[in-house]
Short mmCIF file of C-alpha atoms in Angstrom, two decimals:
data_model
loop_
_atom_site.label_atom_id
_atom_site.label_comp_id
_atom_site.label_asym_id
_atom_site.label_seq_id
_atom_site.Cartn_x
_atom_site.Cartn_y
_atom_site.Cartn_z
CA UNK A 3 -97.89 98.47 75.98
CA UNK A 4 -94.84 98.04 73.56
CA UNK A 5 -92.77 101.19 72.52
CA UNK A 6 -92.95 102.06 68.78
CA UNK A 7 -90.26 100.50 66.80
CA UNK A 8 -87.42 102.55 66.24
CA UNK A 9 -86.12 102.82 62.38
CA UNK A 10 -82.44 102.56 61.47
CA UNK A 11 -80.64 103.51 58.45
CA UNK A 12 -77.18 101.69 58.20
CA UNK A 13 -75.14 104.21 55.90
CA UNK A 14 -77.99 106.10 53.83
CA UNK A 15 -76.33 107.29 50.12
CA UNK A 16 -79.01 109.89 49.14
CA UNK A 17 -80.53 112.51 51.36
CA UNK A 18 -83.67 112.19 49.16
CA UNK A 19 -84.08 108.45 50.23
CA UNK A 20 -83.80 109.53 53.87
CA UNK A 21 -86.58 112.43 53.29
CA UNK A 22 -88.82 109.79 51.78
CA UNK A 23 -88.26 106.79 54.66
CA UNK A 24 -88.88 109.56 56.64
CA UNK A 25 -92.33 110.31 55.18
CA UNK A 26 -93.40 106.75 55.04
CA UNK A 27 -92.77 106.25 59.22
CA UNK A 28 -95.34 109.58 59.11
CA UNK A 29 -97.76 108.07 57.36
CA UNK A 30 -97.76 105.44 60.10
CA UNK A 31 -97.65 107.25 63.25
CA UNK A 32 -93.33 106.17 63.25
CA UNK A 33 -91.26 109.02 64.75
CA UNK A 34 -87.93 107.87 65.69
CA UNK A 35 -85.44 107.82 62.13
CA UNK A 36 -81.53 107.17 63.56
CA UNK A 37 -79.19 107.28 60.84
CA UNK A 38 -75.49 105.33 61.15
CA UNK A 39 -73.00 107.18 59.19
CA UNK A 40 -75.48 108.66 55.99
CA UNK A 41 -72.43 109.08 53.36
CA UNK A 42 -73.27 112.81 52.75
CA UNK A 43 -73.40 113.87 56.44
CA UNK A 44 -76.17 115.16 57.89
CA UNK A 45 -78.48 117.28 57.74
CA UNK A 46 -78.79 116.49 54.35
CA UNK A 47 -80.16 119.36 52.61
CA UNK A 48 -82.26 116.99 50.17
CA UNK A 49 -83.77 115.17 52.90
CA UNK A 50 -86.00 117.69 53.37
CA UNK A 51 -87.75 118.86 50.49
CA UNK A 52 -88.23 114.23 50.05
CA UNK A 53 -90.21 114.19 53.16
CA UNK A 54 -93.24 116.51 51.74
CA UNK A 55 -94.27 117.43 55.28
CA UNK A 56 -92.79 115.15 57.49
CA UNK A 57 -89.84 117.61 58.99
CA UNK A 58 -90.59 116.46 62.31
CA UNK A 59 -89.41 113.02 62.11
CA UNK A 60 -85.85 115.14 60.44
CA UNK A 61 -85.44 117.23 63.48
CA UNK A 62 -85.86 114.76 65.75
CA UNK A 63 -83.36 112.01 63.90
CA UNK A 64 -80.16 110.81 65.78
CA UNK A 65 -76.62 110.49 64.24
CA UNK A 66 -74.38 107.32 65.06
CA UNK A 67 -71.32 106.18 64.00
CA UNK A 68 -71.73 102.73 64.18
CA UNK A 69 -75.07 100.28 63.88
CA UNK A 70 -74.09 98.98 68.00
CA UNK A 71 -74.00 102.34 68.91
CA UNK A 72 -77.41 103.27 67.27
CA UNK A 73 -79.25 100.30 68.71
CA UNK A 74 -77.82 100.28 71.89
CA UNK A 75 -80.83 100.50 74.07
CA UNK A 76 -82.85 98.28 72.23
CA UNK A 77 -84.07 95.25 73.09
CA UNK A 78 -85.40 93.83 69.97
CA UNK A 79 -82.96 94.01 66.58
CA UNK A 80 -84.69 93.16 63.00
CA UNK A 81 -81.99 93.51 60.08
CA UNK A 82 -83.65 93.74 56.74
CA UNK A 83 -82.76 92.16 54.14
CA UNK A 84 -83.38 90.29 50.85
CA UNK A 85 -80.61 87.53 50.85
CA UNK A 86 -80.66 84.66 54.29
CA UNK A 87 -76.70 84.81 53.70
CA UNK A 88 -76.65 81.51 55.47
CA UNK A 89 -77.32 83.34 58.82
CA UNK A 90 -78.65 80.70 61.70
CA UNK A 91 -80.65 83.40 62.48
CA UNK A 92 -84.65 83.78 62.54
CA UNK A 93 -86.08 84.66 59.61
CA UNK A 94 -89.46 87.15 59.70
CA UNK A 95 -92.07 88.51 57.23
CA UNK A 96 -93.22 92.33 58.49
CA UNK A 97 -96.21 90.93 59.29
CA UNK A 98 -94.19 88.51 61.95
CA UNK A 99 -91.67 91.28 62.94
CA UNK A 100 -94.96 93.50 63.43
CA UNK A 101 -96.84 90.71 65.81
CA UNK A 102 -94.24 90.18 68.12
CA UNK A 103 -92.58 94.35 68.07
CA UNK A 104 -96.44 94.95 69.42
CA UNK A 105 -96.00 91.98 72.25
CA UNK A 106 -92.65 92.51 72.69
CA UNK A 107 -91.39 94.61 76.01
CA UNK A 108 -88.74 96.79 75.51
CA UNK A 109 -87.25 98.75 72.48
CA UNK A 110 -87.63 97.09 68.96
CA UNK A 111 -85.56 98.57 65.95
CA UNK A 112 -85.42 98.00 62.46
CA UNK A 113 -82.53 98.43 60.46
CA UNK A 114 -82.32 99.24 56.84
CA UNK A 115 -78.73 98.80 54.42
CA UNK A 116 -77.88 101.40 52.09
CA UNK A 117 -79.49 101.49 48.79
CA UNK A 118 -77.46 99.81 46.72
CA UNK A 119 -75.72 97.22 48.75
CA UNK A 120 -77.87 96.04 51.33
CA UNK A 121 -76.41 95.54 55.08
CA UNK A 122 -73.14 94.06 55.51
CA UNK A 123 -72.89 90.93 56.94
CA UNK A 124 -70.94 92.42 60.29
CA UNK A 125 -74.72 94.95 60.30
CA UNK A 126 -76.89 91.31 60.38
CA UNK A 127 -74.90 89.85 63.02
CA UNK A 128 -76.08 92.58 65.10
CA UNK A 129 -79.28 91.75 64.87
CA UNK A 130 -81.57 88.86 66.72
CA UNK A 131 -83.73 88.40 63.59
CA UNK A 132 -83.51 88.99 59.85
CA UNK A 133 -86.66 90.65 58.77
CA UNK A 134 -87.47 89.56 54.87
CA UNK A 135 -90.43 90.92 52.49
CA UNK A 136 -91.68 88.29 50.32
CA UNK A 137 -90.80 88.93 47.27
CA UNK A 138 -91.05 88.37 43.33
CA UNK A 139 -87.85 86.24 42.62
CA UNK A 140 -86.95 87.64 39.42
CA UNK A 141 -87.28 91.25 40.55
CA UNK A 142 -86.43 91.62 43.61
CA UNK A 143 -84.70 94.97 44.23
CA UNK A 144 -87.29 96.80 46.81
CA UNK A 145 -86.56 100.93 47.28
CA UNK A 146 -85.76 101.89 50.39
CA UNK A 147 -88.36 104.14 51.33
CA UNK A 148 -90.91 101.34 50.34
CA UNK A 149 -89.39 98.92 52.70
CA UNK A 150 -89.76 101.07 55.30
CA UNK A 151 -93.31 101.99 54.44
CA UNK A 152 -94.19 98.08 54.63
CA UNK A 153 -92.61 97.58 58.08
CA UNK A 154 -94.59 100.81 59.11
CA UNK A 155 -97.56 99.75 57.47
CA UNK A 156 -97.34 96.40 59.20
CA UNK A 157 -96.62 97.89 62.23
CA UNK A 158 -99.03 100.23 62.46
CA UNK A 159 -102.03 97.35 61.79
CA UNK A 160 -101.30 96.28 65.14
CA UNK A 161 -100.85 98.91 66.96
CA UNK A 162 -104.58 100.44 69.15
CA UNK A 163 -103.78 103.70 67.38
CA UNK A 164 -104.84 103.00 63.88
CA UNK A 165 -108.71 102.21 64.18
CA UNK A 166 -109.56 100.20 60.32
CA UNK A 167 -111.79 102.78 58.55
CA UNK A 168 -115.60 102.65 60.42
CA UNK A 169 -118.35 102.19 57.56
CA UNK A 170 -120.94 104.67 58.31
CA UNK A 171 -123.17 103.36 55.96
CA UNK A 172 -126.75 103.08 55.96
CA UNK A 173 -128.79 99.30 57.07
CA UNK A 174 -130.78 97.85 54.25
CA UNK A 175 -133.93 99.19 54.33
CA UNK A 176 -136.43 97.35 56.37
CA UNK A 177 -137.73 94.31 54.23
CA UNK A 178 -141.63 95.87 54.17
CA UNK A 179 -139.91 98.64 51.74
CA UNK A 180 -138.16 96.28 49.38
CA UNK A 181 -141.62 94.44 49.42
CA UNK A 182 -142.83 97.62 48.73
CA UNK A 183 -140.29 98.46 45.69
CA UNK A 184 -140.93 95.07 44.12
CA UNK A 185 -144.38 94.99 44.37
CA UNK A 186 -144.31 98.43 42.72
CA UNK A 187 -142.21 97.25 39.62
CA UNK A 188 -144.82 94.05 39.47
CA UNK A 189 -147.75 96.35 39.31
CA UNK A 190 -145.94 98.43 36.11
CA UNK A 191 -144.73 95.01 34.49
CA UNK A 192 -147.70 93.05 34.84
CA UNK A 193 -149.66 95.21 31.85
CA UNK A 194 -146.87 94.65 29.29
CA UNK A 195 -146.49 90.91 29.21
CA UNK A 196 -143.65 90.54 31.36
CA UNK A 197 -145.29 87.62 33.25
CA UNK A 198 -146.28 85.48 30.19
CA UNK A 199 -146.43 82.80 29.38
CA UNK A 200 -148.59 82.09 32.77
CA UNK A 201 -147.12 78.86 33.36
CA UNK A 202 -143.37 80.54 33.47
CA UNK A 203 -144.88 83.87 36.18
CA UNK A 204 -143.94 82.26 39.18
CA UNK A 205 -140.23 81.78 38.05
CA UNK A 206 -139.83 85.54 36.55
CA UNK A 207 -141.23 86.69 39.81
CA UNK A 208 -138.60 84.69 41.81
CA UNK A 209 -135.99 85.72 39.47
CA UNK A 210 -136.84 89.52 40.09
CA UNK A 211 -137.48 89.29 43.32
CA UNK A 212 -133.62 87.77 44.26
CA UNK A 213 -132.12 90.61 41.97
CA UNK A 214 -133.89 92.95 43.65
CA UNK A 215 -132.98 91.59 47.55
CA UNK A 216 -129.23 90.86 46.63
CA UNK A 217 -128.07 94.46 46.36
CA UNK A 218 -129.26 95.33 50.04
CA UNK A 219 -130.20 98.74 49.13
CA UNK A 220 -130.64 101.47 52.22
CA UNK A 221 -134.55 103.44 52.74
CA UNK A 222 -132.97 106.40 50.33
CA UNK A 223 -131.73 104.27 47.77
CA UNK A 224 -135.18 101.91 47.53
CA UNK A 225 -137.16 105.69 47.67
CA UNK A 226 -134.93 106.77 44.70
CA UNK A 227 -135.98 103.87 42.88
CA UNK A 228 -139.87 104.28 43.56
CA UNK A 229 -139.13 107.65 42.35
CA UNK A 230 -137.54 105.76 39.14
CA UNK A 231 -140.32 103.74 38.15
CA UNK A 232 -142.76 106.70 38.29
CA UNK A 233 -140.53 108.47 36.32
CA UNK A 234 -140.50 105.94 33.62
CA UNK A 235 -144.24 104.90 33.80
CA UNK A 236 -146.01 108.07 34.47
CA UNK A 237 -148.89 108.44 32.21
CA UNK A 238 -150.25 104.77 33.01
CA UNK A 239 -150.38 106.19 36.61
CA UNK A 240 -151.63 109.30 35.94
CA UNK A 241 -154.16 107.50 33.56
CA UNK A 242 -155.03 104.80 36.77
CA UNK A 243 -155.70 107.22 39.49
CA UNK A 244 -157.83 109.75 37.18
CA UNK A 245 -160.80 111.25 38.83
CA UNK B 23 -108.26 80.74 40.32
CA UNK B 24 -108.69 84.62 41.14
CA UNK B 25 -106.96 86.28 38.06
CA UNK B 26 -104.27 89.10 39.25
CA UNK B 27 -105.59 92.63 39.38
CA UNK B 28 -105.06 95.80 37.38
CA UNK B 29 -103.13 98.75 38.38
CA UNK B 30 -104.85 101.39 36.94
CA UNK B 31 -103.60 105.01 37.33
CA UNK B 32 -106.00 108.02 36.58
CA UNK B 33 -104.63 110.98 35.21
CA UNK B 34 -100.98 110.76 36.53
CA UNK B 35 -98.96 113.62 36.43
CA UNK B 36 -95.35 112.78 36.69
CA UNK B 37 -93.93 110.27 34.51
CA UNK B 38 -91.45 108.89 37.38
CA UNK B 39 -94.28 107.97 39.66
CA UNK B 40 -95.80 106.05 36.74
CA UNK B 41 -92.44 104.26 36.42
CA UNK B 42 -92.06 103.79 40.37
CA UNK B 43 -95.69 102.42 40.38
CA UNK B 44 -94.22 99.66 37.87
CA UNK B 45 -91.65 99.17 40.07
CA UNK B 46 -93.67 98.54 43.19
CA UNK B 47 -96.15 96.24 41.04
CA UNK B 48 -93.59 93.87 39.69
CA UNK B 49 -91.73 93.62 43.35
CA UNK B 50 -95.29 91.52 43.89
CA UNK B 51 -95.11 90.19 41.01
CA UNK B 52 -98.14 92.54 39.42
CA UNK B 53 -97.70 92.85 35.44
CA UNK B 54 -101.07 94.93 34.14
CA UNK B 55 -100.75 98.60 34.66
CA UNK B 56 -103.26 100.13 32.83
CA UNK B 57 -103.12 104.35 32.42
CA UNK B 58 -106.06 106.98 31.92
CA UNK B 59 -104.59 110.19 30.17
CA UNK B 60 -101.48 110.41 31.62
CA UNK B 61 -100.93 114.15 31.62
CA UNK B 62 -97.76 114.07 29.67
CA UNK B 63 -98.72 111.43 27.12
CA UNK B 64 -97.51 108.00 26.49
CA UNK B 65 -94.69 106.50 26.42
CA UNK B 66 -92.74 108.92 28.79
CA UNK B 67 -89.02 108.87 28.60
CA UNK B 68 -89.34 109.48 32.83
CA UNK B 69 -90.75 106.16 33.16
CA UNK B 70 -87.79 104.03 32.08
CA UNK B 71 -85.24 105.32 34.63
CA UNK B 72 -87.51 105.27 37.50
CA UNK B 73 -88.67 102.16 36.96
CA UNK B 74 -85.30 100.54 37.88
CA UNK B 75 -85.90 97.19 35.71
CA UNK B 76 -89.79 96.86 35.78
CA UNK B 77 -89.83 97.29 32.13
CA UNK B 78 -91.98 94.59 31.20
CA UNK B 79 -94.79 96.40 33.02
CA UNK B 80 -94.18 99.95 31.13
CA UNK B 81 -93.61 98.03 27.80
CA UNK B 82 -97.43 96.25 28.28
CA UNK B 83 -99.32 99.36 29.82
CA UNK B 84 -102.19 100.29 27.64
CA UNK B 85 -103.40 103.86 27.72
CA UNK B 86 -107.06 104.95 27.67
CA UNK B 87 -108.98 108.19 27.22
CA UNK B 88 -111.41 106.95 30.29
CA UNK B 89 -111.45 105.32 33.68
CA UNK B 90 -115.16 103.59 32.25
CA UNK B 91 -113.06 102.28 28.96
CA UNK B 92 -109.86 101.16 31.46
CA UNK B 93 -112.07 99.11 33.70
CA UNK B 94 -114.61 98.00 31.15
CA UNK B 95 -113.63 94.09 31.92
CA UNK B 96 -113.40 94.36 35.10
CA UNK B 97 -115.76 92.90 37.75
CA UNK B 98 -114.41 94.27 40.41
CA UNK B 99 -113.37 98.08 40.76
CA UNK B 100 -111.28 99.56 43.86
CA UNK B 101 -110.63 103.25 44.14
CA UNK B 102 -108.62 104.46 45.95
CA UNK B 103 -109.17 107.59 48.64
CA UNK B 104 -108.01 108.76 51.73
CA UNK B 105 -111.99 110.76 52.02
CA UNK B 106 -114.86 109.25 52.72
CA UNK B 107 -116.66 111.81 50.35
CA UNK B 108 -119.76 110.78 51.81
CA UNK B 109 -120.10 108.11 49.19
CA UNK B 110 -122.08 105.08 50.62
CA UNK B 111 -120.20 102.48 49.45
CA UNK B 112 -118.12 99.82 51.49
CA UNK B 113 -115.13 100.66 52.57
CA UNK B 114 -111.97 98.37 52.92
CA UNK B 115 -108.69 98.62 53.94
CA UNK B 116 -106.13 97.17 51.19
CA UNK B 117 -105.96 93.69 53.07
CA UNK B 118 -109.44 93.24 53.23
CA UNK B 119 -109.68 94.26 49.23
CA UNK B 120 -106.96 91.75 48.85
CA UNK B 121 -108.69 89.11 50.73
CA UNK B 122 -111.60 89.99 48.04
CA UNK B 123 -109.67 89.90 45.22
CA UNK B 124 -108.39 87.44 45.80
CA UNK B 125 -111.74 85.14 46.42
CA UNK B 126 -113.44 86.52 43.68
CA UNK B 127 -114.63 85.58 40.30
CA UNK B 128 -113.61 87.79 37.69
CA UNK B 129 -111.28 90.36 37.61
CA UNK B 130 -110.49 93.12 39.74
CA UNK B 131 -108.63 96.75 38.90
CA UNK B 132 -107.27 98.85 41.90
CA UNK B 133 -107.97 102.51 40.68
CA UNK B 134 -105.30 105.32 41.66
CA UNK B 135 -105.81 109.12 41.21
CA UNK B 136 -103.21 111.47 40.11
CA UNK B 137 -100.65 113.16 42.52
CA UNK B 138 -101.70 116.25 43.98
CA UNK B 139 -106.07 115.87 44.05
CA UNK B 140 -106.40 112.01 43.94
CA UNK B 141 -109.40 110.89 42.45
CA UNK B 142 -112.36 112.82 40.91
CA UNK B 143 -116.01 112.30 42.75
CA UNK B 144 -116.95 110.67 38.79
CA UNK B 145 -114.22 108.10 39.06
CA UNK B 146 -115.11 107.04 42.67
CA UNK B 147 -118.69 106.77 41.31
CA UNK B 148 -117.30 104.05 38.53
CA UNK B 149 -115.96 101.84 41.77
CA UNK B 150 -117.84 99.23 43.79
CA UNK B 151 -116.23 100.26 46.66
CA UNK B 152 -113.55 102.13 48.21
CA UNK B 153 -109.78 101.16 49.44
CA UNK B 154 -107.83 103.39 51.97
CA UNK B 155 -105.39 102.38 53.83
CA UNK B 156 -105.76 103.51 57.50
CA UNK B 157 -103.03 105.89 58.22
CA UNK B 158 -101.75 108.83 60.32
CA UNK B 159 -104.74 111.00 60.47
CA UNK B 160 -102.27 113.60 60.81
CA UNK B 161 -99.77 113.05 58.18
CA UNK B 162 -101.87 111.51 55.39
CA UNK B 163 -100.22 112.15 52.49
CA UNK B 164 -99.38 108.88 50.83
CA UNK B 165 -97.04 109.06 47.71
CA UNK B 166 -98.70 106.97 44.60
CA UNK B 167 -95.64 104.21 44.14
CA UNK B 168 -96.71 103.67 48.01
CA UNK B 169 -100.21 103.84 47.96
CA UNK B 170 -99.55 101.02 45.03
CA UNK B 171 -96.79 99.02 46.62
CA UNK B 172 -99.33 98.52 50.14
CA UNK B 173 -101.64 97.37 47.29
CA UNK B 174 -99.84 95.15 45.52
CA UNK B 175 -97.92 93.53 48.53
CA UNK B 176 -101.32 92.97 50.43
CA UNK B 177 -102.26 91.29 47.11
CA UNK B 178 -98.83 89.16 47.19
CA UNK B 179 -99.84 87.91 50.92
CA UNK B 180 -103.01 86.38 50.05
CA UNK B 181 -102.17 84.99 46.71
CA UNK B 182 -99.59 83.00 47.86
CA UNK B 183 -102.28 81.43 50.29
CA UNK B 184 -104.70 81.04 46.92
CA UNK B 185 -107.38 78.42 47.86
CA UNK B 186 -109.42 77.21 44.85
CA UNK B 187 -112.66 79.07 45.39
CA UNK B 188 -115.56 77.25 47.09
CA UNK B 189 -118.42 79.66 45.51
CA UNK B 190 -119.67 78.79 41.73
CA UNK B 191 -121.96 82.21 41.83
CA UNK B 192 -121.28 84.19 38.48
CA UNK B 193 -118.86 86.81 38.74
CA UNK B 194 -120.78 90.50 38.57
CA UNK B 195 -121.09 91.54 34.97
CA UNK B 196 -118.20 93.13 33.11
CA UNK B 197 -118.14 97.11 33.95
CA UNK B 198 -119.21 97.53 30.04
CA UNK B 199 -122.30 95.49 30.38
CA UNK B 200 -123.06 97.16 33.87
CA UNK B 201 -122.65 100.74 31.85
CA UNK B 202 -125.09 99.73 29.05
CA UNK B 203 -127.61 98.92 31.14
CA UNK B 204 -127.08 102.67 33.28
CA UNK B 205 -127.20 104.38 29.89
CA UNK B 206 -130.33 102.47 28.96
CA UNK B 207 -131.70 103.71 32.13
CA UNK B 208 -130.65 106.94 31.71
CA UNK B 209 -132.03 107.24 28.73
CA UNK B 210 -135.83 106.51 29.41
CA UNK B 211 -135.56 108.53 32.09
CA UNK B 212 -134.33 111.43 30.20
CA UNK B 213 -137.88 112.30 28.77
CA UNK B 214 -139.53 112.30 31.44
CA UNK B 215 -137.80 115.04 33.32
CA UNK B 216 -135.97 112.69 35.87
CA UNK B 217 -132.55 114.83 35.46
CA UNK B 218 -134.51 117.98 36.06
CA UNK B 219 -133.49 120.62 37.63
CA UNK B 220 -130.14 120.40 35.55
CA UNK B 221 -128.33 122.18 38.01
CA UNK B 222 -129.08 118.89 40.02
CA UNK B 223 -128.79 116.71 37.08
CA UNK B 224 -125.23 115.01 37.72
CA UNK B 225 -126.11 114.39 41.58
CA UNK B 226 -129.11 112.44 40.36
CA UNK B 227 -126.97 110.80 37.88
CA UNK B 228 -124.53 109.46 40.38
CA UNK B 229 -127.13 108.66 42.73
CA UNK B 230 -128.50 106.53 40.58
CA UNK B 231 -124.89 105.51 39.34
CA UNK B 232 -124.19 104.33 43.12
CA UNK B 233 -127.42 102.57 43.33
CA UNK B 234 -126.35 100.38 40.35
CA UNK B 235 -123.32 99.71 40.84
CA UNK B 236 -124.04 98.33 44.60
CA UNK B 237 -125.38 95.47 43.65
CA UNK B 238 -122.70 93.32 41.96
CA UNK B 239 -125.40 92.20 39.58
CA UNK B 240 -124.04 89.63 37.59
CA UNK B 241 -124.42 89.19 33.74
CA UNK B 242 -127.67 86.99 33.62
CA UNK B 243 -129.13 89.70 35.93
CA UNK B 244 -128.35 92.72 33.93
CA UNK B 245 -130.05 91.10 31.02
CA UNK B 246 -133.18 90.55 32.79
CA UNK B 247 -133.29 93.96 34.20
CA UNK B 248 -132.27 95.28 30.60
CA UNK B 249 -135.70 93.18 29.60
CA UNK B 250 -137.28 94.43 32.39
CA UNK B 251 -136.57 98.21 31.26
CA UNK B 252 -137.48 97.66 27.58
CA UNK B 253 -141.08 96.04 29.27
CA UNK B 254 -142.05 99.03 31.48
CA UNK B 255 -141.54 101.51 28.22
CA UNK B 256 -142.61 99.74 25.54
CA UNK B 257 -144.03 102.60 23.25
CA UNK B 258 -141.32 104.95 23.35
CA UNK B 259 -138.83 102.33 22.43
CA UNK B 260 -141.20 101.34 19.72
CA UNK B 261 -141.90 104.12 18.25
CA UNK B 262 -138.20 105.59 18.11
CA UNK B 263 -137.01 102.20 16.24
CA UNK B 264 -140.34 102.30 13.84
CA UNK B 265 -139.78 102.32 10.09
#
């Protein structure tokens, strides 16, 4: 089974920015920050307070001086970035990078530019694929803690450690309680004139019938709405059963 | 052609996130942000700065009092959790939702709750189903501009794939029409002693909230069950209007 990507920052400017990357690889199960160079030095006492929780992925993050040096024992390189600079390189969504990180063996890293600039070109020629984000052309300028929260997110979609959320919800309720709830309303409609004109009954019954199957309500929801209609027609009930 | 869907943020607290939400929407190219009594009014000079160029979005954000006025055009309603809550609705991931949104008829808001709590039990109630994004269950604390950007990216995926939709069902009625017919409802069964005990009163009313909402009924059917409600009590609505 593939490692976890490893995530690179290439020169970081703000310590907040590295706090918040740093929360984002929480959120999806990412652990391993390296930073090349961050311009305040590090530790970075803003980083902290940015990550709202996520200290361990701090603690644990490994200073380089140079982007070679920091991916060293990595197999797999992805630089981010928004321009193709003319690189004949392979060009990735996160989606892509994601797919083949998770088939991929050895080491994969992805390496981020510094806020304002982006990675040099010298940082992408490192690298054995750019990794691009789709993008709105006319605004274009993603933070940096959200492009590492995509590539996470992506990641983490194929990875076996993030199950998609399991519905516990209830079945439909078996079809001889629907039959039940309709034939119910029928009985309370049928003395007001619901069903006239005779010739048009058949329709108004099909018409009620398919609103009433569509919503495939569970036992406690069709028992709530039994509970409904006596609730709104009690006295002709009351009045029926008498003695 | 699925419209684009609303951003709508419930009660947000700081004025940056509501400006880095507008960031992350128009980096996908989403323009409708929509805001439910933002806690420190509207406009908010916090916005601009974090917003980093997404103007346009903060410039065109309309303000509302309630989540039921925000999404009153909407067919489609997303909220957004990390909890289950125990509500028995379906529950998507933000890919799936986008799939959805993307399919559908109508148009479709993404609902958001503030900061620190997320969203109230009432405004899950409003949605016809859930959206979390499967993350760390250890480190689940997702910032709001991310929570949105996942959104809004997963959105940007699927609409660049847009196929011109093979259903011609109706889209499910506006969220106004869907509320008129709950307070019609509501209100027949008020007499009657439905909502009784009142300490149980707004369980009941969500109950039956949730059982309405499931459905997806679309505008021809909420007429015909509004008929069907002014057919079962006749008197009572006759005698109220008389004279």
């Amino acid at each position: 089974m593939a490692e976890k990507p490893v995530i690179v920052l290439v020169r970081p400017q703000l310590g907040e920015n590295i706090g918040k990357a740093a929360r984002a690889m929480l959120n999806f199960d990412l652990v391993e920050m390296r930073l090349v160079a961050p311009r305040d030095g590090w530790p970075n006492p803003s980083a902290g307070p940015a990550a709202a929780g996520a200290d361990v992925v701090l603690e644990k993050a490994a200073v380089f001086e140079t982007l070679a040096e920091a991916v060293a024992d990595c197999a797999h390189v992805y630089a981010t970035t928004v321009r193709k600079r003319g690189v004949t390189k392979p060009v990735v969504t996160p989606e892509e990078a994601a797919a083949e990180i998770t088939r991929a063996t050895g080491r994969s890293a992805i390496v981020f530019g510094p806020e304002r600039s982006g990675l040099e070109t010298e940082d992408v020629a490192l690298a054995r694929a750019i990794l691009t984000v789709p993008i709105n052309p006319e605004f274009g300028s993603l933070n940096l803690a959200q492009a590492v929260i995509l590539c996470a997110y992506e990641w983490s979609k194929t990875s076996a450690l993030v199950q998609p959320t399991a519905e516990d919800t209830l079945p439909p309720a078996p079809q001889a309680e629907l039959e039940g709830l309709i034939g119910h309303l029928e009985s309370l409609l049928e003395p007001s004139g619901f069903f006239y004109p005779q010739a048009r009954a058949d329709a108004t019954r099909r018409t009620l019938r398919g609103i009433l199957t569509k919503p495939a309500w569970n036992h406690l929801e069709v028992r709530t709405l039994r509970g409904v209609l006596s609730a709104l027609v009690p006295k002709r009930r009351t009045s029926d059963r008498s003695m």
